[in-house]
Coordinates of C-alpha atoms in Angstrom, one line a residue:
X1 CA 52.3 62.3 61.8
X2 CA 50.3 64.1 59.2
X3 CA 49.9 67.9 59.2
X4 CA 47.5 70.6 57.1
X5 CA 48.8 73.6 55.2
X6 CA 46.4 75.1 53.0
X7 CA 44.8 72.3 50.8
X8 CA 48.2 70.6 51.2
X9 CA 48.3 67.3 53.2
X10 CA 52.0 66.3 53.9
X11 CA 54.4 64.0 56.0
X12 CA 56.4 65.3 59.2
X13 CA 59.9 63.8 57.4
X14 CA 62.7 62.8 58.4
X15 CA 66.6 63.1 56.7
X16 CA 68.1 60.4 57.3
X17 CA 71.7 61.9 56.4
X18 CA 71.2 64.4 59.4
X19 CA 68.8 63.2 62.0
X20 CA 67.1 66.2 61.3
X21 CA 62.9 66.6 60.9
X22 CA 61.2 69.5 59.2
X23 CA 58.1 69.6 56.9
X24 CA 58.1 67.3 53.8
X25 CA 59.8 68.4 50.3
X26 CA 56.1 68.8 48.6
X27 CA 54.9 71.4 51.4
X28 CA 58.0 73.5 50.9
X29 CA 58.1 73.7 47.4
X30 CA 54.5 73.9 47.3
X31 CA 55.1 76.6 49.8
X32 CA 57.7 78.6 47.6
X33 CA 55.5 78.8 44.5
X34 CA 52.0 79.8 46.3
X35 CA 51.0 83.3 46.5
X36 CA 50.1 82.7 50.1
X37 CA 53.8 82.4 50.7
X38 CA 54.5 86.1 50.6
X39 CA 52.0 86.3 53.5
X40 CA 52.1 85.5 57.0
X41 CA 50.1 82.0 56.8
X42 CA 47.1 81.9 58.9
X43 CA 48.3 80.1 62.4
X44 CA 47.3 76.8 63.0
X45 CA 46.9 74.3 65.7
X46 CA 50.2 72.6 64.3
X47 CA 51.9 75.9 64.4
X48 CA 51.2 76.3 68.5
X49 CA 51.7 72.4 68.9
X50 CA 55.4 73.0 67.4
X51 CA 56.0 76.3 69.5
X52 CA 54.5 74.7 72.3
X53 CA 57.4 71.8 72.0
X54 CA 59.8 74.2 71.4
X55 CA 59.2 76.1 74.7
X56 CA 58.8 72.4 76.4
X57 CA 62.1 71.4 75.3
X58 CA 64.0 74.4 76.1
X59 CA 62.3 74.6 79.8
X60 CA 63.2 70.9 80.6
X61 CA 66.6 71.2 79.3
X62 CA 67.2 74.3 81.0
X63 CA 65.6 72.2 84.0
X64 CA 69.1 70.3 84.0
X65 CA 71.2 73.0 84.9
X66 CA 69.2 74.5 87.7
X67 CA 68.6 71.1 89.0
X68 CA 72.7 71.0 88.8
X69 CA 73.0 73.9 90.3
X70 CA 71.0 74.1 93.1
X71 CA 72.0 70.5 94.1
X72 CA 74.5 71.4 97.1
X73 CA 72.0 73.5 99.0
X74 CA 70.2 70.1 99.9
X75 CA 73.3 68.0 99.0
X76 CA 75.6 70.5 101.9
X77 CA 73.1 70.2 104.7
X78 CA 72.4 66.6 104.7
X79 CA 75.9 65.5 104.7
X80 CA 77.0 67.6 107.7
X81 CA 74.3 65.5 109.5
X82 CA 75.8 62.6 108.9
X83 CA 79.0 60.5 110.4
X84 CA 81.4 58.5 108.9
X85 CA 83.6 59.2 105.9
X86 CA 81.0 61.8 103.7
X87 CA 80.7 64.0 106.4
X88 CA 82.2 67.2 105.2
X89 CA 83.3 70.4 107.3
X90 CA 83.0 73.6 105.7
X91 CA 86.0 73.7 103.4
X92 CA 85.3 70.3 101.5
X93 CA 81.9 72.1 101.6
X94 CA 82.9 75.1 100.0
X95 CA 84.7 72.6 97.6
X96 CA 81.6 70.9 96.9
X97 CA 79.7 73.8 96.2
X98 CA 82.8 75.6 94.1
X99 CA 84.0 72.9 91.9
X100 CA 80.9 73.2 89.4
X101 CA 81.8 76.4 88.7
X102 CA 85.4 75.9 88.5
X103 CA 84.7 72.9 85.7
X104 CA 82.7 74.9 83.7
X105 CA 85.2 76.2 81.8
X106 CA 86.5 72.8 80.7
X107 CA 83.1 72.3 79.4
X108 CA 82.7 75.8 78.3
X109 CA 85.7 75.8 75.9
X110 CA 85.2 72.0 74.3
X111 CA 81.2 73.5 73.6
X112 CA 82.6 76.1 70.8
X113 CA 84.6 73.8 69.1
X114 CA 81.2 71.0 69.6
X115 CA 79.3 73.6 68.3
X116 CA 81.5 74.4 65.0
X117 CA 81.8 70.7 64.2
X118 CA 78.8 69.1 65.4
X119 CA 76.6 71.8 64.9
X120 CA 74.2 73.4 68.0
X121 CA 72.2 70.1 67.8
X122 CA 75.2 67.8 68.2
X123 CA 76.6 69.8 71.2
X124 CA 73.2 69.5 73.4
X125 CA 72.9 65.8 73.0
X126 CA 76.5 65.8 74.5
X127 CA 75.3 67.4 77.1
X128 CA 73.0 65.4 78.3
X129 CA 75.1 62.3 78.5
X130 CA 77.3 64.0 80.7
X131 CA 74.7 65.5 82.9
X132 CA 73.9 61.9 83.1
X133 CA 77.0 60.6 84.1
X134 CA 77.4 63.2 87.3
X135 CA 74.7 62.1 88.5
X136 CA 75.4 58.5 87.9
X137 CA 78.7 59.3 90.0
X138 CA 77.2 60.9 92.9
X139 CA 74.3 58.0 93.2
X140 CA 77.5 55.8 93.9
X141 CA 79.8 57.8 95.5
X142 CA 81.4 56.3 99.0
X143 CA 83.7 58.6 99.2
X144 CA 84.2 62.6 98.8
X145 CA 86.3 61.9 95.6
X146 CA 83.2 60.2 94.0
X147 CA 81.2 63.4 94.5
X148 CA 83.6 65.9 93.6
X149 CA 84.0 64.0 90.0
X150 CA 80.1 63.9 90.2
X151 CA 80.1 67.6 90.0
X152 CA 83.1 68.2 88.0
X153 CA 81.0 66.4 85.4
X154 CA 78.4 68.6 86.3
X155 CA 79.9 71.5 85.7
X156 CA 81.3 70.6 82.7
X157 CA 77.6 69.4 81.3
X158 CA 76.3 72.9 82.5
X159 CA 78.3 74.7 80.1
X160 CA 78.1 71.8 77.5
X161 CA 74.3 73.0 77.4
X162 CA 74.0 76.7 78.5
X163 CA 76.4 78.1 75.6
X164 CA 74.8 75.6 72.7
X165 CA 71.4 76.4 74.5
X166 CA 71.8 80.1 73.5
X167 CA 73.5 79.8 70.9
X168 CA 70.6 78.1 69.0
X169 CA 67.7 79.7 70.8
X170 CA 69.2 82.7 69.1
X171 CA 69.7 81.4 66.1
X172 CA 66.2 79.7 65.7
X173 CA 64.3 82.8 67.2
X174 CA 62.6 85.2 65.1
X175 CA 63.7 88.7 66.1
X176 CA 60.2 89.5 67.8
X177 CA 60.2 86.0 70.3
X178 CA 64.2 85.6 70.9
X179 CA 64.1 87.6 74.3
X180 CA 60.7 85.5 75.2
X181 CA 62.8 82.1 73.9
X182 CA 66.0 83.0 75.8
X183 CA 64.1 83.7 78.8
X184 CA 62.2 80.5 78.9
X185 CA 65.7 78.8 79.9
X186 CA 65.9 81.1 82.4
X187 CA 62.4 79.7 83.7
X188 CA 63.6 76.2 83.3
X189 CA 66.4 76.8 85.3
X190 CA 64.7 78.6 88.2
X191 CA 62.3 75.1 87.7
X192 CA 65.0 72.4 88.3
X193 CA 66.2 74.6 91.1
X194 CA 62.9 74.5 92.6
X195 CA 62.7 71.1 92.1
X196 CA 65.6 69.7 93.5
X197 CA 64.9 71.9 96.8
X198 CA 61.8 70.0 97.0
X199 CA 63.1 66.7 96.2
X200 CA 66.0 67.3 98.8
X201 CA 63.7 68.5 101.8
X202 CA 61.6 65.3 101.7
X203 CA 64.0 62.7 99.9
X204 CA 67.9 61.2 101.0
X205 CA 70.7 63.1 98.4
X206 CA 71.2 59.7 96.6
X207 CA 67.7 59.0 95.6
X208 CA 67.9 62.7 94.6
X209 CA 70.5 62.2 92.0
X210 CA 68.6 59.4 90.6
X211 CA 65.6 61.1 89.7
X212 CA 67.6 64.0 88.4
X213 CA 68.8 61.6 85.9
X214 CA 65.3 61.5 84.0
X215 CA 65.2 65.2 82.8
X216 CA 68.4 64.7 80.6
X217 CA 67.0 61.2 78.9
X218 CA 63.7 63.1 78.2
X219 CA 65.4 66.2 77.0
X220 CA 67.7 64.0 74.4
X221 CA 64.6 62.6 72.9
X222 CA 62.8 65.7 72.4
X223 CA 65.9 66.9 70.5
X224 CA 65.9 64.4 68.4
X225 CA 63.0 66.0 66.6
X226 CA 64.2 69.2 66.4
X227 CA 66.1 70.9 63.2
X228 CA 69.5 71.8 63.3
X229 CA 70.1 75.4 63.5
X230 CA 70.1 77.2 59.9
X231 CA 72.8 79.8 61.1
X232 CA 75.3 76.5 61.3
X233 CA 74.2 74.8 58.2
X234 CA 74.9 77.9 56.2
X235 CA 78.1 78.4 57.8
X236 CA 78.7 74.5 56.6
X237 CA 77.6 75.3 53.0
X238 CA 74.3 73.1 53.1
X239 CA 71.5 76.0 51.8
X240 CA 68.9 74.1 51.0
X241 CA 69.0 72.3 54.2
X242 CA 69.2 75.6 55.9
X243 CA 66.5 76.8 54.0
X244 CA 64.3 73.3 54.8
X245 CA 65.5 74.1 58.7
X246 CA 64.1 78.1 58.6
X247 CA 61.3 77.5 57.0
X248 CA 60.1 75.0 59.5
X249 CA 60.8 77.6 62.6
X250 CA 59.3 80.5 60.3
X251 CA 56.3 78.6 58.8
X252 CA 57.1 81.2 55.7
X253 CA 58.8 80.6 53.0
X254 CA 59.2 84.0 52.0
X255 CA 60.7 85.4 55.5
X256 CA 63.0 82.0 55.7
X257 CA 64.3 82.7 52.4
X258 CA 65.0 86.1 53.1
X259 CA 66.6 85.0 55.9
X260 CA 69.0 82.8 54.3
X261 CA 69.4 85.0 51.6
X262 CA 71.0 87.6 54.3
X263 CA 73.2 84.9 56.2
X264 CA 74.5 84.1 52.6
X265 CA 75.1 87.4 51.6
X266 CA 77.1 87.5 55.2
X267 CA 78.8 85.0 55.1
X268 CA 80.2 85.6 51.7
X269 CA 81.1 89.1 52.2
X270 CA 83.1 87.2 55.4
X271 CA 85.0 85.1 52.9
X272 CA 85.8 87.6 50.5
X273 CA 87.1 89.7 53.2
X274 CA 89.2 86.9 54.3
X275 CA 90.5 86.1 50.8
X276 CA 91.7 89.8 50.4
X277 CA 92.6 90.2 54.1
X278 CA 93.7 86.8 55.4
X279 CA 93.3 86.7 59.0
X280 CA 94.1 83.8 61.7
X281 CA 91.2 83.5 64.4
X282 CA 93.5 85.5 66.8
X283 CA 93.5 88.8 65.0
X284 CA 89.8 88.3 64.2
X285 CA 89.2 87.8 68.2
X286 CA 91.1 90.9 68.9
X287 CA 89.4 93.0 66.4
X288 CA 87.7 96.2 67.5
X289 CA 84.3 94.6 66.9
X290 CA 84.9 91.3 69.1
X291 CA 86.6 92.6 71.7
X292 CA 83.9 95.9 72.3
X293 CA 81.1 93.0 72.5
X294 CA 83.5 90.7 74.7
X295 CA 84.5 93.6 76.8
X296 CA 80.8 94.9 77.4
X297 CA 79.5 91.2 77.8
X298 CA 82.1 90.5 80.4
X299 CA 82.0 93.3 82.5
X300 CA 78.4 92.5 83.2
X301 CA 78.9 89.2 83.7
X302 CA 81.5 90.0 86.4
X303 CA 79.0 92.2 87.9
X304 CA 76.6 89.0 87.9
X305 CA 78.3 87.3 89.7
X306 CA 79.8 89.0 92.4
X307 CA 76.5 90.4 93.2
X308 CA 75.6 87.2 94.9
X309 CA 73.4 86.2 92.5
X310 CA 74.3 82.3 92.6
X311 CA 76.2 82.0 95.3
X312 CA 72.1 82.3 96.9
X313 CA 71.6 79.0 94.8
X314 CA 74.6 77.3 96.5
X315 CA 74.0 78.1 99.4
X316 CA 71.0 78.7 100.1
X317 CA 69.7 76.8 102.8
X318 CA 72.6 77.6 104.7
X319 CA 72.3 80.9 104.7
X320 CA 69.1 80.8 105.7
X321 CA 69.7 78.9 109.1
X322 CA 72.6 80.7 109.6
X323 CA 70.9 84.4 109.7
X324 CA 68.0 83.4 111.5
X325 CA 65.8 83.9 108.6
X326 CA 61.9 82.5 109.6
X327 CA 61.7 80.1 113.0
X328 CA 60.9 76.9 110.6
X329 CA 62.4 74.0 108.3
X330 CA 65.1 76.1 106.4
X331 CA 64.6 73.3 103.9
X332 CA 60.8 74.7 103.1
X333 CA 62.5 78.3 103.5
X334 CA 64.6 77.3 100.5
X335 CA 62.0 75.9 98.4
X336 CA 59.5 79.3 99.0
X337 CA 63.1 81.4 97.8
X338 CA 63.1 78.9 94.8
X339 CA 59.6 79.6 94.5
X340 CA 60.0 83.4 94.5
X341 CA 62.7 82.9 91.9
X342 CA 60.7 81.2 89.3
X343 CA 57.6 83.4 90.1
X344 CA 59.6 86.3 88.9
X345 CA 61.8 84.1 86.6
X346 CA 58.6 84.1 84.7
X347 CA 57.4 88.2 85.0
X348 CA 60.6 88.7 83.8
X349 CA 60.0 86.7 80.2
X350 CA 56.7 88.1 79.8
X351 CA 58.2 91.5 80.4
X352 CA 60.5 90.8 77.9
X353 CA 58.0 90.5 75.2
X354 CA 57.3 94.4 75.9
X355 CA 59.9 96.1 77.5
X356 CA 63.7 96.5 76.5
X357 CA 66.7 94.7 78.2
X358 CA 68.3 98.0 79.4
X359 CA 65.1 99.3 81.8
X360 CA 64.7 95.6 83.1
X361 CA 68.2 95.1 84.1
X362 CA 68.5 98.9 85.4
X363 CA 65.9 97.8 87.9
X364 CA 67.0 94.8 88.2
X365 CA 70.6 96.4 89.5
X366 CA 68.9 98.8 91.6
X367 CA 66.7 96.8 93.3
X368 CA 68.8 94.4 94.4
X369 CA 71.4 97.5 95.7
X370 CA 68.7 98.7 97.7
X371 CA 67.4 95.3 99.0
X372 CA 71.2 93.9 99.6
X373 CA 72.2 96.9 101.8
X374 CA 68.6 97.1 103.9
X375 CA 69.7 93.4 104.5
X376 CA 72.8 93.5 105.8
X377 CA 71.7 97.2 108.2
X378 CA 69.2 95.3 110.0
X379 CA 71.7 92.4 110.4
X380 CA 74.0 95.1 111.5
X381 CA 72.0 96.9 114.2
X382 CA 70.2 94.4 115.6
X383 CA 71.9 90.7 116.9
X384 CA 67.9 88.8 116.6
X385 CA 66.0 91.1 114.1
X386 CA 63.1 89.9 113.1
X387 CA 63.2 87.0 111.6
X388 CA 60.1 87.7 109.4
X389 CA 61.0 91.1 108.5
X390 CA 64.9 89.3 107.3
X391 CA 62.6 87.3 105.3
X392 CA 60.8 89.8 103.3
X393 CA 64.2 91.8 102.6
X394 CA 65.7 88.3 101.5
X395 CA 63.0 87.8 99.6
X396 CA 63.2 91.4 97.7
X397 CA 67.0 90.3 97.3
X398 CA 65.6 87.2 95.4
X399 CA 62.9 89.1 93.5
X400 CA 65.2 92.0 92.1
X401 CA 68.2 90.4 91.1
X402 CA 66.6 87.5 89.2
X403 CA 64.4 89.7 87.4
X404 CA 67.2 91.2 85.7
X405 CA 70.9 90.0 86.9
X406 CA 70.1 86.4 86.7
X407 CA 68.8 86.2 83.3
X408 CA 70.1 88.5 81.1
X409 CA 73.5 88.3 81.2
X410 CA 73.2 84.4 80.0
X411 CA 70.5 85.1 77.1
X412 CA 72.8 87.9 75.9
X413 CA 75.8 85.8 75.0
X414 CA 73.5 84.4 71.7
X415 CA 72.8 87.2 70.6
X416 CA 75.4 90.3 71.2
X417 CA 78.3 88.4 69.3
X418 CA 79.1 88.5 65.6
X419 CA 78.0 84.6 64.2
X420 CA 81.8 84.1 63.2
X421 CA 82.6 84.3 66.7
X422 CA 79.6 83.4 68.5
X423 CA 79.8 80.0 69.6
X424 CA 84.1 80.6 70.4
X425 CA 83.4 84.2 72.5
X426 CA 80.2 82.5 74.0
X427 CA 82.5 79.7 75.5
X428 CA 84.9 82.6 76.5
X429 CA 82.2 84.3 78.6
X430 CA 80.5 81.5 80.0
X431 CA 83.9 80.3 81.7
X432 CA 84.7 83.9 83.0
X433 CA 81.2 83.6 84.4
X434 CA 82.5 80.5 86.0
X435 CA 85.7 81.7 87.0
X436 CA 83.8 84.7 88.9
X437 CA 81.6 82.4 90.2
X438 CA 84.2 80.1 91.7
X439 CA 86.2 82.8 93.4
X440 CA 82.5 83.9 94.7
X441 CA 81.9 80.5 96.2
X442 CA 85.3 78.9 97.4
X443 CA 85.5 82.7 99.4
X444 CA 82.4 82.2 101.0
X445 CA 83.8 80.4 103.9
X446 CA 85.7 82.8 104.5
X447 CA 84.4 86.0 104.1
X448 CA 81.6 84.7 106.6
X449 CA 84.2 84.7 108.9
X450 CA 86.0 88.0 107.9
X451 CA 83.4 90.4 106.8
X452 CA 80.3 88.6 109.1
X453 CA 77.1 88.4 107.2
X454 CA 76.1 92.3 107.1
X455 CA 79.6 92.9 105.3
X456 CA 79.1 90.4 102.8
X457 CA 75.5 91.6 102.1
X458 CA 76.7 95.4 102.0
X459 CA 79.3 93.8 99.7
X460 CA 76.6 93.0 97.3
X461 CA 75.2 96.0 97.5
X462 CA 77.9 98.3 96.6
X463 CA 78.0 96.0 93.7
X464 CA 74.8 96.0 92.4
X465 CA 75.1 100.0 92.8
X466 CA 78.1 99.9 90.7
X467 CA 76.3 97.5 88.1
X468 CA 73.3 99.8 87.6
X469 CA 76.1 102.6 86.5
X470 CA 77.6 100.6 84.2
X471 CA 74.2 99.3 82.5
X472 CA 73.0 102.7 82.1
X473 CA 76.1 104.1 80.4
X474 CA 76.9 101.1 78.0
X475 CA 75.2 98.2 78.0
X476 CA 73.3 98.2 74.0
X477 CA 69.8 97.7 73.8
X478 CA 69.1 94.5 71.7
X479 CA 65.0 94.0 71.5
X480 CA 63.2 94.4 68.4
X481 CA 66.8 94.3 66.7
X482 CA 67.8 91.1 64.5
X483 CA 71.1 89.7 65.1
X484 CA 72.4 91.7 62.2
X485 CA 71.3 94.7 63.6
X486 CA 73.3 93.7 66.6
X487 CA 76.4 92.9 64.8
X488 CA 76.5 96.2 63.0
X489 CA 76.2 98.5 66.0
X490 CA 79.6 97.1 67.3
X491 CA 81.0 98.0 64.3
X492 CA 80.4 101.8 65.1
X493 CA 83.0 104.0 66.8
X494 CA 81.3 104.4 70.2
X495 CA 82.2 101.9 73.7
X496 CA 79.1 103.5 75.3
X497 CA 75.3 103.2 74.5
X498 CA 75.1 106.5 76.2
X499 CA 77.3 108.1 73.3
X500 CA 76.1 106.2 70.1
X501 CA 74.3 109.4 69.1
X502 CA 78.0 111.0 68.3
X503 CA 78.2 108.5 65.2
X504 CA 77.4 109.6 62.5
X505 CA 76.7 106.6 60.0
X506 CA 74.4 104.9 62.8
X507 CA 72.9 107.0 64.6
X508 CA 69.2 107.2 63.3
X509 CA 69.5 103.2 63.4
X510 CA 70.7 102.8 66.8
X511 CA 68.1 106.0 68.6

């Protein structure tokens, strides 16, 4: 494939050491010794066909997991309908439904040490073999067994992919696009779960889980033209391959080499420190600037989830029959809330170009208070309320809690932890995401039963209230900030964004 820069006509190459593609050796040093270089290059149709398969990749990857995810709202419903030995009754329902989350943190854990040893690019092809192989399990499954290892191994691919995912997006991003990058896997996911409600309200569950096997063969071959990220390879000691790997995500030699420059400095500075102060991974985990980030990314992630934000995607169709939401096919109910979710999936990333994470998820938490207890009053007062006034509130519920609550909790973990520790505390998180959202999920069952559906939506509200406090008084702003920036500020003093003002030595940087 030939490309145009300047007068320059050059080869898209490939190293065949790495598997990795950038620009060709004469552009880059060509680029390095031009004046043009210490300029932002005028853009070119090549520059928005590579962001363009950038975005691509990271919505049909992303594709995967909501596919994975929302798979047991059709997968649930069509079972119960049948006879013989995969009908299910609610608890090996609740099973179905809970057991992705529960595996993620089997997957979760083995993607920081993929990460550190196979790089960010090495991890994601992993994952899609085994979001292959789930489905490959549950096209053949004849018994329950066969589908409970069908999700186990999609749970485990989830993570395999979500932590790597944002782990690189981060890592590639430029400081001005990483919230608009991160995002775009939050698109992608509200995608496959819109698919695979509209596969699963016209198609049988098996023929489902065929076709989901596609996404993960096209999403491997788009990765293989993709660079490596250059946070890793510096990290592994191979500048000038970092430098190659910048420069083609920058398209500027000067900014990638400033770039590497700083991870260099970095990551020196980290092994000096280390060589004067040797510390095992343990102590470095539970210093003061790991465990504030940890502790602030986890609290918000337990808010996440027991807000109800997935346990919608799991059940979904469900609970849509089951509170009388609309007199129609609950199947096309769930695909217009799928709908709804990526609609708003999408306002969100283009608000994240212009506003900051803390107003989005502020409203984001209120909203879905507000919306949450209006829900479960009307299911309160009256025994048939209206079913289309149900459905607007639900809606609302949909609309304000994936604006905010769905997405930025996941896009965070790339970019609010030290690179060190990013890929290990990433993992961490991700599987006390899971771990919340098991509990979430197995209880449903039950607290249908205990707290009837008003409680459980009141539930969510107090929730939500309780997250919007705790966003407001520490939860860092990170737009417009490099990941530098971000690793500095939790090197301050101050637990709460609301007191970063008393510090001293930061406090003109952080305002």
């Amino acid at each position: 494939m030939s490309v145009k820069y300047g007068a320059l006509e050059n080869t898209f190459n490939r190293d065949d050491e790495t598997d990795d593609y950038y620009f060709g050796e004469e552009l880059y040093q060509h680029a390095r010794t031009t004046e043009d270089s210490k300029t932002v290059p005028e853009r070119t149709w090549w520059d928005t066909l590579l962001e363009s398969f950038l975005v691509t990749y990271l919505l049909i990857t992303a594709a995967n997991n909501g596919m994975i995810m929302g798979y047991s709202a059709v997968l649930l419903p069509q079972l119960r309908a049948v006879n013989g030995s995969l009908h299910i009754d609610d608890d090996m329902g609740s099973w179905i439904a809970s057991i992705n989350s529960a595996s993620i943190p089997i997957g979760a854990l083995l993607s920081g040490i993929l990460m550190n040893y196979f790089g960010r690019k090495g991890a994601l092809l992993i994952y899609v073999a085994a979001v292959a192989v789930g489905w490959v399990f549950i096209v053949f499954a004849e018994s329950h067994t066969f589908v409970l290892i069908g999700r186990v191994f999609g749970g485990v691919a989830t993570s395999l992919g979500m932590v790597p995912g944002q782990v690189y997006i981060a890592e590639i991003s430029h400081q001005s696009k990483r919230g608009a990058y991160s995002s775009v896997s939050f698109v992608g996911l509200s995608f496959g779960i819109l698919i695979i409600y509209i596969l699963g309200s016209v198609l049988q569950w098996r023929v489902v889980a065929g076709l989901s096997t596609i996404i993960p063969i096209i999403s491997a071959l788009m990765l293989l033209y993709l660079p490596e990220s250059p946070v890793w390879y510096i990290r592994k000691g191979n500048i000038e391959k970092a430098r190659k790997a910048c420069f083609w995500f920058r398209r500027n030699v000067r900014e990638a080499q400033e770039e590497v420059d700083e991870l260099m400095r970095r990551v020196n500075n980290e092994k000096r420190e280390s060589e004067i102060n040797p510390q095992s991974t343990l102590s470095i985990l539970c210093s003061k600037q790991i465990i504030k980030s940890f502790v602030i990314m986890n609290i918000l992630i337990m808010f996440q989830s027991l807000s109800g934000v997935y346990l919608f995607v799991f059940y979904a169709v469900e609970i849509i029959s089951e509170i009388g939401a609309v007199d129609m096919n609950h199947f096309l109910v769930g695909v217009i809330t799928a709908a709804v979710r990526l609609v708003f999936t999408i306002i969100a990333t283009i608000s994240l170009a212009f506003v900051g994470r803390r107003p989005i998820a502020l409203t984001s938490a209120i909203g879905t208070g507000i919306s949450a207890f209006t829900l479960g009053t009307i299911l309160y007062i009256w025994t048939t309320p209206n079913s289309y006034l149900l459905s607007t509130i639900l809606l609302c519920y949909i609309s304000a809690n994936t604006i905010g609550l769905l997405i930025l909790p996941g896009m965070m973990l790339g970019e609010i932890f030290p690179a060190k520790v990013r890929a290990t505390c990433g993992s961490i998180s991700f599987s006390m995401f899971s771990l919340f959202t098991f509990i979430i999920t197995k209880l449903y069952p039950i607290l249908k039963q205990t707290l009837k559906f008003y409680g459980i939506f009141w539930f969510f509200g107090v929730i939500s209230f309780l997250a919007s406090i705790y966003i407001y008084i520490a939860l860092p702003e990170t737009k417009g900030k490099t990941l530098n920036d971000i690793e500095d500020y939790f090197t301050n003093d101050n637990w709460l964004w609301v007191t970063r003002g008393n510090n001293s030595r930061t406090s003109q940087q952080n305002q």
